[in-house]
């Protein structure tokens, strides 16, 4: 492999590693430092800063990758579960993800962040629509449900505490919502 191609492959590998480690570290503590992320990834701070010159740049990329993974998972979730269970599972995954995002506080309130977050709305809405369509086709929910209404209604899930009690409350709230979706 030519030297330049090897360098590019190494850079891509480092970038992917940084993003994986950052995702996990931010899930544990939204205040984790970039230096701690670099150390945990086994790379020098300079490598991290070459890929992500600011904390915001890293956070936005972690956010975007999370949205891409989540919206891209719909087919797999539907293949693994009956439609209504897939909807439930997907929303609980979304809930966990949004809890992480909300934990990032002010880091996701800049103009650049709002642009990235706004861009994530159409793919999330399309994913919810796909789940609702599968549920409607199976006769488990009404066919006229608006995916934006569902997202807005279920946004209460990510406001529940990240605890066993919060998880139980989220399950109850999701059950109440799904009962309202039924034909």
Short mmCIF file of C-alpha atoms in Angstrom, two decimals:
data_model
loop_
_atom_site.label_atom_id
_atom_site.label_comp_id
_atom_site.label_asym_id
_atom_site.label_seq_id
_atom_site.Cartn_x
_atom_site.Cartn_y
_atom_site.Cartn_z
CA UNK A 1 0.00 0.00 0.00
CA UNK A 2 1.46 3.37 -0.94
CA UNK A 3 2.50 5.58 1.99
CA UNK A 4 -0.16 8.28 1.38
CA UNK A 5 -2.97 5.70 1.20
CA UNK A 6 -1.71 4.10 4.44
CA UNK A 7 -1.65 7.50 6.14
CA UNK A 8 -5.20 8.21 5.01
CA UNK A 9 -6.35 4.79 6.24
CA UNK A 10 -4.68 5.43 9.60
CA UNK A 11 -6.30 8.86 9.84
CA UNK A 12 -9.75 7.39 9.12
CA UNK A 13 -9.16 4.66 11.67
CA UNK A 14 -8.14 7.26 14.27
CA UNK A 15 -11.19 9.39 13.49
CA UNK A 16 -13.54 6.43 13.89
CA UNK A 17 -11.81 5.43 17.12
CA UNK A 18 -12.10 8.96 18.51
CA UNK A 19 -15.81 9.08 17.69
CA UNK A 20 -16.52 5.68 19.29
CA UNK A 21 -14.58 6.55 22.43
CA UNK A 22 -16.11 10.04 22.60
CA UNK A 23 -19.63 8.62 22.29
CA UNK A 24 -19.06 6.23 25.19
CA UNK A 25 -17.22 8.80 27.32
CA UNK A 26 -19.90 11.44 26.79
CA UNK A 27 -22.60 8.91 27.69
CA UNK A 28 -20.82 8.39 31.00
CA UNK A 29 -20.09 12.07 31.65
CA UNK A 30 -21.03 15.00 29.42
CA UNK A 31 -18.23 17.01 31.04
CA UNK A 32 -15.44 14.65 30.00
CA UNK A 33 -12.42 16.55 28.68
CA UNK A 34 -11.02 16.17 25.19
CA UNK A 35 -7.68 15.17 26.71
CA UNK A 36 -9.41 12.39 28.66
CA UNK A 37 -11.06 11.20 25.44
CA UNK A 38 -7.69 11.19 23.64
CA UNK A 39 -6.08 9.26 26.49
CA UNK A 40 -8.91 6.74 26.57
CA UNK A 41 -8.57 6.29 22.80
CA UNK A 42 -4.84 5.69 23.18
CA UNK A 43 -3.87 8.63 20.99
CA UNK A 44 -2.19 11.94 21.64
CA UNK A 45 -4.20 15.14 22.09
CA UNK A 46 -2.70 16.49 18.85
CA UNK A 47 -4.28 13.64 16.88
CA UNK A 48 -7.67 14.38 18.39
CA UNK A 49 -7.35 18.13 17.72
CA UNK A 50 -6.28 17.51 14.10
CA UNK A 51 -9.59 15.75 13.53
CA UNK A 52 -11.73 17.88 15.85
CA UNK A 53 -10.22 21.32 16.50
CA UNK A 54 -12.91 22.24 19.04
CA UNK A 55 -15.06 20.44 21.58
CA UNK A 56 -18.13 21.57 19.67
CA UNK A 57 -16.84 19.98 16.44
CA UNK A 58 -16.42 16.64 18.22
CA UNK A 59 -19.81 16.84 19.95
CA UNK A 60 -21.60 17.68 16.71
CA UNK A 61 -19.97 14.78 14.88
CA UNK A 62 -20.84 12.39 17.72
CA UNK A 63 -24.43 13.67 17.55
CA UNK A 64 -24.61 13.26 13.78
CA UNK A 65 -23.20 9.74 13.89
CA UNK A 66 -25.70 8.80 16.59
CA UNK A 67 -28.60 10.06 14.48
CA UNK A 68 -27.27 8.24 11.42
CA UNK A 69 -26.94 4.97 13.36
CA UNK A 70 -30.36 5.35 14.95
CA UNK A 71 -32.24 6.19 11.76
CA UNK A 72 -30.33 3.52 9.87
CA UNK A 73 -31.33 0.87 12.41
CA UNK A 74 -35.05 0.83 11.57
CA UNK A 75 -34.84 -2.04 9.07
CA UNK A 76 -32.82 -4.17 11.49
CA UNK A 77 -35.18 -3.42 14.39
CA UNK A 78 -38.19 -4.30 12.23
CA UNK A 79 -36.49 -7.50 11.07
CA UNK A 80 -35.74 -8.53 14.66
CA UNK A 81 -39.12 -7.67 16.26
CA UNK A 82 -42.81 -7.53 15.45
CA UNK A 83 -43.74 -3.98 14.37
CA UNK A 84 -45.18 -2.67 17.65
CA UNK A 85 -42.31 -4.12 19.65
CA UNK A 86 -39.91 -2.59 17.10
CA UNK A 87 -41.53 0.83 17.59
CA UNK A 88 -41.21 0.45 21.36
CA UNK A 89 -37.59 -0.71 21.18
CA UNK A 90 -36.58 2.03 18.75
CA UNK A 91 -38.15 4.75 20.90
CA UNK A 92 -36.41 3.46 24.01
CA UNK A 93 -33.10 3.61 22.11
CA UNK A 94 -33.96 7.14 20.98
CA UNK A 95 -34.77 8.01 24.59
CA UNK A 96 -31.35 6.88 25.77
CA UNK A 97 -29.68 8.78 22.97
CA UNK A 98 -31.55 12.02 23.62
CA UNK A 99 -30.75 11.78 27.34
CA UNK A 100 -27.07 11.85 26.34
CA UNK A 101 -27.68 14.80 24.03
CA UNK A 102 -29.56 16.75 26.69
CA UNK A 103 -26.71 16.06 29.09
CA UNK A 104 -24.41 18.00 26.78
CA UNK A 105 -26.20 21.19 27.76
CA UNK A 106 -24.88 24.41 26.30
CA UNK A 107 -22.53 22.61 23.93
CA UNK A 108 -25.50 21.93 21.64
CA UNK A 109 -26.98 25.43 21.64
CA UNK A 110 -24.74 27.24 19.17
CA UNK A 111 -25.93 28.21 15.70
CA UNK A 112 -23.84 25.42 14.15
CA UNK A 113 -25.29 22.90 16.59
CA UNK A 114 -28.84 24.02 15.90
CA UNK A 115 -28.19 23.58 12.18
CA UNK A 116 -26.99 19.99 12.73
CA UNK A 117 -29.87 19.21 15.07
CA UNK A 118 -32.41 20.69 12.64
CA UNK A 119 -30.93 18.59 9.84
CA UNK A 120 -31.51 15.46 11.96
CA UNK A 121 -35.27 16.10 12.19
CA UNK A 122 -36.23 14.80 8.68
CA UNK A 123 -34.40 11.45 9.00
CA UNK A 124 -35.82 10.88 12.50
CA UNK A 125 -39.32 11.75 11.28
CA UNK A 126 -38.91 9.39 8.31
CA UNK A 127 -37.73 6.60 10.64
CA UNK A 128 -40.78 7.06 12.88
CA UNK A 129 -43.03 7.09 9.81
CA UNK A 130 -41.52 3.80 8.63
CA UNK A 131 -42.14 2.23 12.05
CA UNK A 132 -45.71 3.57 12.14
CA UNK A 133 -46.36 2.26 8.61
CA UNK A 134 -45.21 -1.22 9.64
CA UNK A 135 -47.42 -1.08 12.73
CA UNK A 136 -50.42 0.15 10.70
CA UNK A 137 -49.88 -2.57 8.10
CA UNK A 138 -49.94 -5.14 10.93
CA UNK A 139 -53.19 -3.56 12.21
CA UNK A 140 -51.58 -2.53 15.50
CA UNK A 141 -51.97 1.27 15.16
CA UNK A 142 -54.22 3.62 13.24
CA UNK A 143 -52.89 4.50 9.76
CA UNK A 144 -53.47 8.25 10.18
CA UNK A 145 -50.91 8.94 12.91
CA UNK A 146 -48.52 11.80 12.19
CA UNK A 147 -44.89 10.92 13.00
CA UNK A 148 -44.16 14.47 14.23
CA UNK A 149 -47.06 14.16 16.68
CA UNK A 150 -45.59 10.89 17.94
CA UNK A 151 -42.14 12.42 18.42
CA UNK A 152 -43.60 15.40 20.25
CA UNK A 153 -45.79 13.19 22.45
CA UNK A 154 -43.00 10.75 23.26
CA UNK A 155 -40.47 13.49 23.98
CA UNK A 156 -41.61 13.05 27.58
CA UNK A 157 -39.63 9.79 27.62
CA UNK A 158 -36.26 11.50 27.60
CA UNK A 159 -37.31 13.67 30.51
CA UNK A 160 -37.62 10.65 32.80
CA UNK A 161 -34.68 10.08 35.15
CA UNK A 162 -31.93 7.69 34.09
CA UNK A 163 -32.70 5.26 36.90
CA UNK A 164 -34.72 2.06 37.42
CA UNK A 165 -37.67 4.19 38.53
CA UNK A 166 -37.28 6.42 35.48
CA UNK A 167 -37.14 3.38 33.19
CA UNK A 168 -40.34 2.02 34.73
CA UNK A 169 -42.02 5.40 34.26
CA UNK A 170 -40.83 5.56 30.62
CA UNK A 171 -42.32 2.10 30.01
CA UNK A 172 -45.65 3.19 31.50
CA UNK A 173 -45.69 6.41 29.47
CA UNK A 174 -44.89 4.50 26.28
CA UNK A 175 -47.70 2.03 27.04
CA UNK A 176 -50.15 4.92 27.50
CA UNK A 177 -49.10 6.49 24.21
CA UNK A 178 -49.28 3.22 22.28
CA UNK A 179 -52.76 2.57 23.68
CA UNK A 180 -53.77 5.89 22.12
CA UNK A 181 -52.30 4.85 18.75
CA UNK A 182 -54.40 1.68 18.49
CA UNK A 183 -57.26 1.41 15.97
#
